[in-house]
């Protein structure tokens, strides 16, 4: 099948590569000429395991091309995927200007039937606005062309996006057109073989499903972080509580890990956007507001623990950070807890030495060169001259470190663990002061 994808960001690239991998002919269009040139030269702008090989293979085969020519993309594909960004507006609601601009561009150029598919995360009612934008252009041209608008939200986890697309848990399709449903079923058939994963629903329910999924996961995280704070006050260990409640199949173990807060491009943005959607229809979503409030507070917890440990004497000290990306297997630092921590340390007059297996270039892009930030070549290199160590992202490389070396190199043998990677009893045995999240009164 011929597919056009508007947007060469995270969702657009993964979608394009995976559709091409199963034999489709895919054109990916973006207005950023420099980005398109780099992609055509084989440069992948994001860190996602397996994506570089997938792109290279399908570019070489001719099944995947990148262009800035919107007209070519509209002519090429029966399926027109909209996968552009929906950044938060000033009030936290999703900014739809890019989505509607693409819709207008398609309407201005289409000459035959097109299936227009919203892959971007958008508020309920966006499909209606996309339909209006396309129809307005057709009316302006005084032409009558059939088209369908479909909601087909993505459920890709950064760090596992290829696996999620190729072997999806579900494929949500929201449409009011039987024709579009059948075409989408055929398009997704290669990913829907051993059991039917395609979930058909109306458009508004599909649009809400994406926000509901991310908000539910964010709620689980914030709830565990709320319990972690209570565990510290009561002298309980949240990790033991986690195992105790996770063994209940009605709860399960997924997304009940306490930590220093969630980040990334989805959870913070989507929780806020859903709350704004609720407000727009006169509904007060108190739980959503609490989820985000707990998360903002949680991102400050490591700094507060450090501040108390050093009795507010942080100026002139140097601190080591292990982990900068908001989660492992990505270089994404959007809304990352590491950023809140580093900026708080700098405001207190401290310096930072840091390492992340994937996010060093992104850190350099965000913060540039400054004396108060040293980007290190390894986790071990971070320790040199540091007063304490923070663990912020749970990369595997940080799970079993040389604790003797940590103890000997740090000016103060103390670890602030934002991901509860280590055993507090063992840390006490070897003489390291240890502060996790919800690990009893010393947590």
Coordinates of C-alpha atoms in Angstrom, one line a residue:
X1 CA 0.0 0.0 0.0
X2 CA 1.0 3.6 -0.5
X3 CA 1.3 5.6 2.7
X4 CA 2.2 9.2 3.4
X5 CA 3.2 10.4 6.9
X6 CA 3.3 14.0 7.9
X7 CA 5.9 14.5 10.6
X8 CA 9.4 13.0 11.0
X9 CA 9.5 13.1 14.8
X10 CA 9.4 10.1 17.1
X11 CA 6.0 8.8 16.2
X12 CA 6.4 9.6 12.5
X13 CA 9.7 7.9 12.1
X14 CA 8.7 4.7 13.9
X15 CA 5.4 4.5 12.0
X16 CA 7.1 5.1 8.7
X17 CA 9.9 2.5 9.3
X18 CA 7.6 -0.2 10.5
X19 CA 5.0 0.2 7.7
X20 CA 7.9 0.1 5.2
X21 CA 9.4 -3.0 6.9
X22 CA 6.3 -5.1 6.0
X23 CA 6.4 -4.1 2.3
X24 CA 4.5 -0.8 2.1
X25 CA 5.8 2.2 0.1
X26 CA 6.1 5.1 2.5
X27 CA 6.7 8.8 2.0
X28 CA 7.6 10.8 5.1
X29 CA 7.3 14.5 4.7
X30 CA 8.5 17.3 7.0
X31 CA 8.9 21.1 6.5
X32 CA 12.4 21.0 8.1
X33 CA 14.7 20.7 5.0
X34 CA 17.8 20.1 7.1
X35 CA 16.2 17.3 9.0
X36 CA 15.0 15.6 5.8
X37 CA 18.5 15.9 4.3
X38 CA 20.0 14.3 7.3
X39 CA 17.5 11.5 7.3
X40 CA 18.1 10.8 3.6
X41 CA 21.8 10.6 4.5
X42 CA 21.0 7.9 7.1
X43 CA 21.3 10.1 10.2
X44 CA 18.7 9.2 12.8
X45 CA 17.8 12.2 15.0
X46 CA 16.5 10.2 18.0
X47 CA 17.8 7.3 20.1
X48 CA 15.5 4.4 19.8
X49 CA 16.8 0.8 19.8
X50 CA 16.6 -0.8 16.4
X51 CA 15.3 2.2 14.6
X52 CA 18.6 3.1 12.8
X53 CA 18.8 -0.4 11.2
X54 CA 15.2 -0.4 10.2
X55 CA 15.5 3.0 8.5
X56 CA 18.7 2.1 6.7
X57 CA 17.3 -1.1 5.4
X58 CA 14.0 0.4 4.0
X59 CA 15.7 3.5 2.6
X60 CA 18.1 1.3 0.7
X61 CA 15.2 -0.9 -0.6
X62 CA 13.4 2.2 -1.9
X63 CA 10.3 1.5 0.2
X64 CA 10.9 4.5 2.4
X65 CA 11.7 8.1 1.2
X66 CA 11.8 11.4 3.0
X67 CA 10.8 14.7 1.3
X68 CA 9.8 18.3 2.0
X69 CA 7.3 18.2 -1.0
X70 CA 3.8 18.2 0.5
X71 CA 2.2 17.9 -2.9
X72 CA 4.2 14.7 -3.6
X73 CA 3.1 13.2 -0.3
X74 CA -0.6 14.0 -0.9
X75 CA -0.5 12.5 -4.3
X76 CA 1.4 9.4 -3.1
X77 CA -0.7 7.8 -0.4
X78 CA -4.2 6.7 0.0
X79 CA -3.4 6.8 3.7
X80 CA -2.4 10.2 4.9
X81 CA -1.1 9.9 8.5
X82 CA -0.8 13.1 10.6
X83 CA 2.0 12.5 13.1
X84 CA 3.1 16.1 14.0
X85 CA 3.6 17.5 17.4
X86 CA 0.9 18.8 19.7
X87 CA 2.9 20.8 22.2
X88 CA 1.3 22.3 25.3
X89 CA -0.3 25.7 24.8
X90 CA 0.2 28.4 27.4
X91 CA -2.7 27.0 29.4
X92 CA -1.5 23.4 29.1
X93 CA -4.0 22.4 26.5
X94 CA -2.8 20.7 23.3
X95 CA -1.7 23.1 20.5
X96 CA -3.4 21.9 17.3
X97 CA -2.0 24.4 14.9
X98 CA 0.4 21.9 13.2
X99 CA -2.3 19.2 13.0
X100 CA -4.8 21.6 11.4
X101 CA -2.2 23.0 9.1
X102 CA -1.5 19.5 7.7
X103 CA -5.2 18.9 7.3
X104 CA -5.5 22.1 5.3
X105 CA -2.5 21.2 3.2
X106 CA -4.1 17.8 2.3
X107 CA -7.4 19.4 1.5
X108 CA -5.7 22.0 -0.7
X109 CA -3.9 19.4 -2.8
X110 CA -5.9 16.1 -2.8
X111 CA -7.4 15.1 -6.2
X112 CA -8.9 11.7 -5.2
X113 CA -10.2 9.8 -2.2
X114 CA -7.9 10.0 0.9
X115 CA -8.1 8.3 4.3
X116 CA -6.8 11.0 6.7
X117 CA -5.5 9.4 10.0
X118 CA -4.7 11.2 13.2
X119 CA -1.7 9.5 14.8
X120 CA -0.9 12.6 16.9
X121 CA -2.1 12.7 20.4
X122 CA -5.1 15.1 20.2
X123 CA -8.0 16.2 22.4
X124 CA -11.5 14.8 21.9
X125 CA -13.2 16.6 19.0
X126 CA -10.0 17.1 16.9
X127 CA -11.2 14.8 14.1
X128 CA -14.2 17.1 13.6
X129 CA -11.8 20.1 13.3
X130 CA -9.6 18.1 10.9
X131 CA -12.7 17.2 8.8
X132 CA -13.7 20.9 8.7
X133 CA -10.2 22.1 7.7
X134 CA -10.1 19.6 4.8
X135 CA -13.7 20.4 3.7
X136 CA -13.0 24.1 3.8
X137 CA -10.2 23.8 1.3
X138 CA -12.3 21.6 -0.9
X139 CA -15.1 24.1 -0.8
X140 CA -12.6 26.9 -1.6
X141 CA -11.6 24.9 -4.7
X142 CA -15.2 24.1 -5.5
X143 CA -14.5 20.4 -5.9
X144 CA -16.2 17.4 -4.4
X145 CA -13.9 14.6 -3.3
X146 CA -14.7 11.9 -0.8
X147 CA -12.4 11.5 2.3
X148 CA -12.6 9.9 5.7
X149 CA -11.0 11.1 8.9
X150 CA -9.9 8.4 11.3
X151 CA -8.5 8.4 14.9
X152 CA -5.7 5.9 15.3
X153 CA -3.7 6.8 18.4
X154 CA -0.2 5.4 19.0
X155 CA 0.8 3.5 22.1
X156 CA 4.5 3.4 21.7
X157 CA 6.9 3.2 24.7
X158 CA 10.1 5.1 24.2
X159 CA 12.9 2.5 24.3
X160 CA 10.6 -0.3 23.0
X161 CA 8.7 1.4 20.2
X162 CA 9.7 -0.9 17.4
X163 CA 8.5 -4.0 19.4
X164 CA 5.3 -2.1 20.3
X165 CA 4.5 -1.3 16.7
X166 CA 5.4 -4.7 15.2
X167 CA 3.7 -6.7 18.0
X168 CA 1.0 -4.3 19.4
X169 CA -1.1 -4.9 22.5
X170 CA -4.0 -3.3 20.6
X171 CA -4.7 -1.3 17.5
X172 CA -7.3 1.3 18.2
X173 CA -9.3 2.6 15.2
X174 CA -11.9 5.3 15.7
X175 CA -14.1 5.9 12.6
X176 CA -17.6 6.4 11.5
X177 CA -16.9 4.9 8.1
X178 CA -17.2 1.1 7.4
X179 CA -15.0 1.7 4.3
X180 CA -12.2 3.3 6.4
X181 CA -12.5 0.5 9.0
X182 CA -11.9 -2.2 6.3
X183 CA -9.0 -0.3 4.8
X184 CA -7.4 0.2 8.2
X185 CA -7.9 -3.5 9.0
X186 CA -6.1 -4.4 5.7
X187 CA -3.3 -1.9 6.4
X188 CA -2.7 -3.4 9.9
X189 CA -3.1 -7.0 8.9
X190 CA 0.7 -7.8 9.0
X191 CA 0.7 -6.7 12.7
X192 CA -2.6 -8.5 13.6
X193 CA -2.0 -12.1 12.7
X194 CA -2.1 -14.5 15.7
X195 CA -5.2 -12.8 17.3
X196 CA -7.4 -9.9 16.5
X197 CA -5.9 -6.8 18.2
X198 CA -7.8 -4.3 16.3
X199 CA -10.3 -2.4 18.5
X200 CA -13.0 -0.6 16.6
X201 CA -14.9 2.3 18.2
X202 CA -16.3 5.8 17.5
X203 CA -13.9 8.6 16.9
X204 CA -14.4 10.5 20.1
X205 CA -13.9 7.4 22.2
X206 CA -10.7 6.6 20.3
X207 CA -9.4 10.1 21.0
X208 CA -10.2 9.8 24.7
X209 CA -8.6 6.3 24.9
X210 CA -5.1 7.7 24.3
X211 CA -5.3 10.3 27.0
X212 CA -7.0 7.9 29.3
X213 CA -4.3 5.3 28.9
X214 CA -1.4 7.7 29.7
X215 CA -3.3 9.3 32.5
X216 CA -4.0 5.9 34.1
X217 CA -0.4 5.0 34.0
X218 CA 0.7 8.4 35.4
X219 CA -1.9 7.9 38.2
X220 CA -0.4 4.6 39.2
X221 CA 3.1 6.2 39.4
X222 CA 1.9 9.2 41.4
X223 CA -0.1 7.0 43.8
X224 CA 3.0 4.9 44.5
X225 CA 5.0 8.0 45.1
X226 CA 2.3 9.3 47.5
X227 CA 2.5 6.0 49.4
X228 CA 6.3 6.2 49.4
X229 CA 6.1 9.5 51.2
X230 CA 3.8 8.0 53.7
X231 CA 6.1 5.0 54.1
X232 CA 9.0 7.2 55.0
X233 CA 6.9 9.0 57.7
X234 CA 5.7 5.6 59.1
X235 CA 9.1 3.8 59.0
X236 CA 7.9 1.3 56.3
X237 CA 9.7 0.1 53.2
X238 CA 7.7 1.0 50.0
X239 CA 9.5 -1.7 48.0
X240 CA 8.1 -4.4 50.3
X241 CA 4.7 -2.8 50.1
X242 CA 5.0 -2.8 46.3
X243 CA 5.6 -6.6 46.2
X244 CA 2.8 -7.1 48.7
X245 CA 0.2 -5.2 46.6
X246 CA 1.6 -6.2 43.2
X247 CA 1.0 -9.9 43.9
X248 CA -2.7 -9.1 43.7
X249 CA -3.6 -9.8 40.1
X250 CA -6.2 -7.0 40.2
X251 CA -3.3 -4.6 40.8
X252 CA -0.3 -6.2 39.2
X253 CA 3.4 -5.1 39.1
X254 CA 3.3 -2.8 36.1
X255 CA 3.9 0.9 36.8
X256 CA 3.9 0.6 40.6
X257 CA 7.6 1.5 41.0
X258 CA 8.1 4.6 43.2
X259 CA 10.8 7.0 42.1
X260 CA 11.7 10.6 41.5
X261 CA 8.9 11.4 39.2
X262 CA 7.8 10.7 35.7
X263 CA 8.8 12.7 32.7
X264 CA 9.0 12.4 28.9
X265 CA 6.9 13.8 26.1
X266 CA 3.7 12.1 27.0
X267 CA 2.6 11.7 30.6
X268 CA 3.1 15.3 31.8
X269 CA 1.7 16.8 28.6
X270 CA -1.3 14.4 28.3
X271 CA -2.4 14.6 32.0
X272 CA -2.4 18.4 31.8
X273 CA -4.2 18.4 28.4
X274 CA -6.9 16.0 29.6
X275 CA -7.4 18.2 32.7
X276 CA -7.8 21.2 30.3
X277 CA -10.2 19.3 28.2
X278 CA -12.3 18.5 31.3
X279 CA -12.3 22.2 32.3
X280 CA -13.4 23.2 28.8
X281 CA -16.6 21.2 29.3
X282 CA -17.2 22.3 32.8
X283 CA -15.9 19.1 34.5
X284 CA -13.4 19.4 37.4
X285 CA -11.0 16.5 37.1
X286 CA -9.6 16.6 40.7
X287 CA -7.7 13.3 40.4
X288 CA -5.8 14.4 37.3
X289 CA -4.8 17.6 39.1
X290 CA -3.5 15.7 42.1
X291 CA -1.6 13.3 39.8
X292 CA 0.4 16.1 38.3
X293 CA 0.8 18.0 41.6
X294 CA 2.3 14.9 43.2
X295 CA 4.6 14.4 40.3
X296 CA 5.9 18.0 40.4
X297 CA 6.6 17.6 44.1
X298 CA 8.3 14.2 43.6
X299 CA 10.8 15.7 41.2
X300 CA 12.1 17.8 44.1
X301 CA 12.4 15.0 46.6
X302 CA 16.1 14.1 45.8
X303 CA 17.2 17.7 46.1
X304 CA 15.4 18.1 49.4
X305 CA 17.0 14.9 50.8
X306 CA 20.4 16.2 49.8
X307 CA 19.7 19.7 51.2
X308 CA 18.8 18.2 54.6
X309 CA 21.8 15.8 54.6
X310 CA 24.2 18.7 54.1
X311 CA 22.3 21.1 56.4
X312 CA 21.7 23.6 53.5
X313 CA 25.4 23.8 52.9
X314 CA 25.5 23.1 49.1
X315 CA 27.3 26.1 47.7
X316 CA 30.7 25.1 46.3
X317 CA 30.0 21.4 46.4
X318 CA 30.1 19.0 43.5
X319 CA 27.5 16.3 42.9
X320 CA 27.5 13.3 40.6
X321 CA 24.4 12.3 38.6
X322 CA 23.9 8.9 37.0
X323 CA 21.2 9.1 34.4
X324 CA 19.8 12.1 32.6
X325 CA 17.1 10.8 30.2
X326 CA 13.7 10.5 31.7
X327 CA 13.8 6.7 31.3
X328 CA 16.3 4.1 30.1
X329 CA 16.8 3.3 26.4
X330 CA 16.1 6.8 25.2
X331 CA 17.9 10.1 24.9
X332 CA 14.7 12.1 25.6
X333 CA 15.1 14.6 28.4
X334 CA 11.8 16.4 28.1
X335 CA 10.3 16.9 31.6
X336 CA 13.1 14.7 33.0
X337 CA 13.6 14.6 36.8
X338 CA 17.3 15.1 36.2
X339 CA 16.7 18.6 34.8
X340 CA 14.8 19.6 37.9
X341 CA 17.5 18.2 40.1
X342 CA 20.4 19.8 38.3
X343 CA 18.8 23.2 38.1
X344 CA 18.0 23.1 41.8
X345 CA 21.6 22.2 42.6
X346 CA 22.9 25.0 40.4
X347 CA 20.6 27.5 42.0
X348 CA 22.1 26.4 45.4
X349 CA 25.6 27.2 44.2
X350 CA 26.7 23.6 43.4
X351 CA 28.4 22.0 40.4
X352 CA 27.3 18.8 38.6
X353 CA 29.2 15.9 37.0
X354 CA 27.0 13.6 35.1
X355 CA 26.8 10.6 32.8
X356 CA 24.0 8.9 30.7
X357 CA 24.5 6.1 28.2
X358 CA 22.4 7.9 25.6
X359 CA 21.6 11.5 26.5
X360 CA 24.9 13.2 26.6
X361 CA 24.5 15.0 23.3
X362 CA 20.9 16.0 24.3
X363 CA 22.3 17.4 27.6
X364 CA 24.9 19.4 25.7
X365 CA 22.2 20.7 23.4
X366 CA 20.0 21.8 26.3
X367 CA 22.6 23.4 28.5
X368 CA 25.6 24.1 26.4
X369 CA 29.1 24.5 27.8
X370 CA 29.2 25.8 31.4
X371 CA 31.6 25.5 34.2
X372 CA 29.0 24.2 36.6
X373 CA 28.3 21.2 34.3
X374 CA 30.8 18.5 33.5
X375 CA 29.8 15.8 31.0
X376 CA 31.7 12.6 31.8
X377 CA 32.7 9.7 29.6
X378 CA 31.6 7.0 32.1
X379 CA 29.7 6.3 35.3
X380 CA 33.0 5.9 37.1
X381 CA 34.4 9.2 35.8
X382 CA 31.5 11.0 37.4
X383 CA 32.7 10.1 40.9
X384 CA 35.9 12.1 40.8
X385 CA 35.8 15.0 43.3
X386 CA 32.1 14.6 44.1
X387 CA 30.5 15.1 47.5
X388 CA 27.6 12.7 46.8
X389 CA 26.0 10.6 44.1
X390 CA 22.5 10.8 42.7
X391 CA 20.9 7.9 40.8
X392 CA 18.2 9.4 38.6
X393 CA 17.6 7.0 35.7
X394 CA 17.5 3.2 36.1
X395 CA 19.9 2.2 33.3
X396 CA 21.1 -1.4 33.6
X397 CA 24.7 -0.1 33.8
X398 CA 24.0 1.5 37.1
X399 CA 22.4 -1.6 38.8
X400 CA 25.5 -3.3 40.0
X401 CA 28.3 -0.8 40.5
X402 CA 31.6 -1.0 42.3
X403 CA 30.5 0.2 45.7
X404 CA 34.0 0.1 47.2
X405 CA 35.1 2.6 44.5
X406 CA 32.0 4.8 45.1
X407 CA 32.8 4.9 48.8
X408 CA 36.5 5.6 48.3
X409 CA 36.1 8.3 45.7
X410 CA 33.2 10.3 47.1
X411 CA 34.1 13.0 49.6
X412 CA 31.1 11.9 51.6
X413 CA 29.9 8.2 51.2
X414 CA 26.3 9.0 50.4
X415 CA 23.9 7.9 47.6
X416 CA 20.6 9.5 46.9
X417 CA 18.8 6.8 44.8
X418 CA 15.8 8.1 42.9
X419 CA 15.0 4.6 41.5
X420 CA 15.5 2.4 44.5
X421 CA 18.1 0.2 42.8
X422 CA 20.1 -0.7 45.9
X423 CA 19.5 -2.5 49.2
X424 CA 19.4 -0.2 52.2
X425 CA 20.7 -2.9 54.5
X426 CA 23.6 -3.7 52.4
X427 CA 24.5 0.0 52.0
X428 CA 24.5 0.3 55.8
X429 CA 26.7 -2.8 56.1
X430 CA 29.4 -1.3 53.8
X431 CA 29.2 2.1 55.3
X432 CA 27.4 4.1 52.7
X433 CA 24.7 6.5 53.7
X434 CA 21.7 5.7 51.5
X435 CA 18.6 7.6 50.8
X436 CA 16.0 6.0 48.5
X437 CA 12.4 6.8 47.9
X438 CA 10.1 5.5 50.6
X439 CA 12.7 3.2 52.2
X440 CA 11.8 3.7 55.9
X441 CA 12.5 6.7 58.1
X442 CA 15.9 7.3 56.6
X443 CA 14.5 7.2 53.1

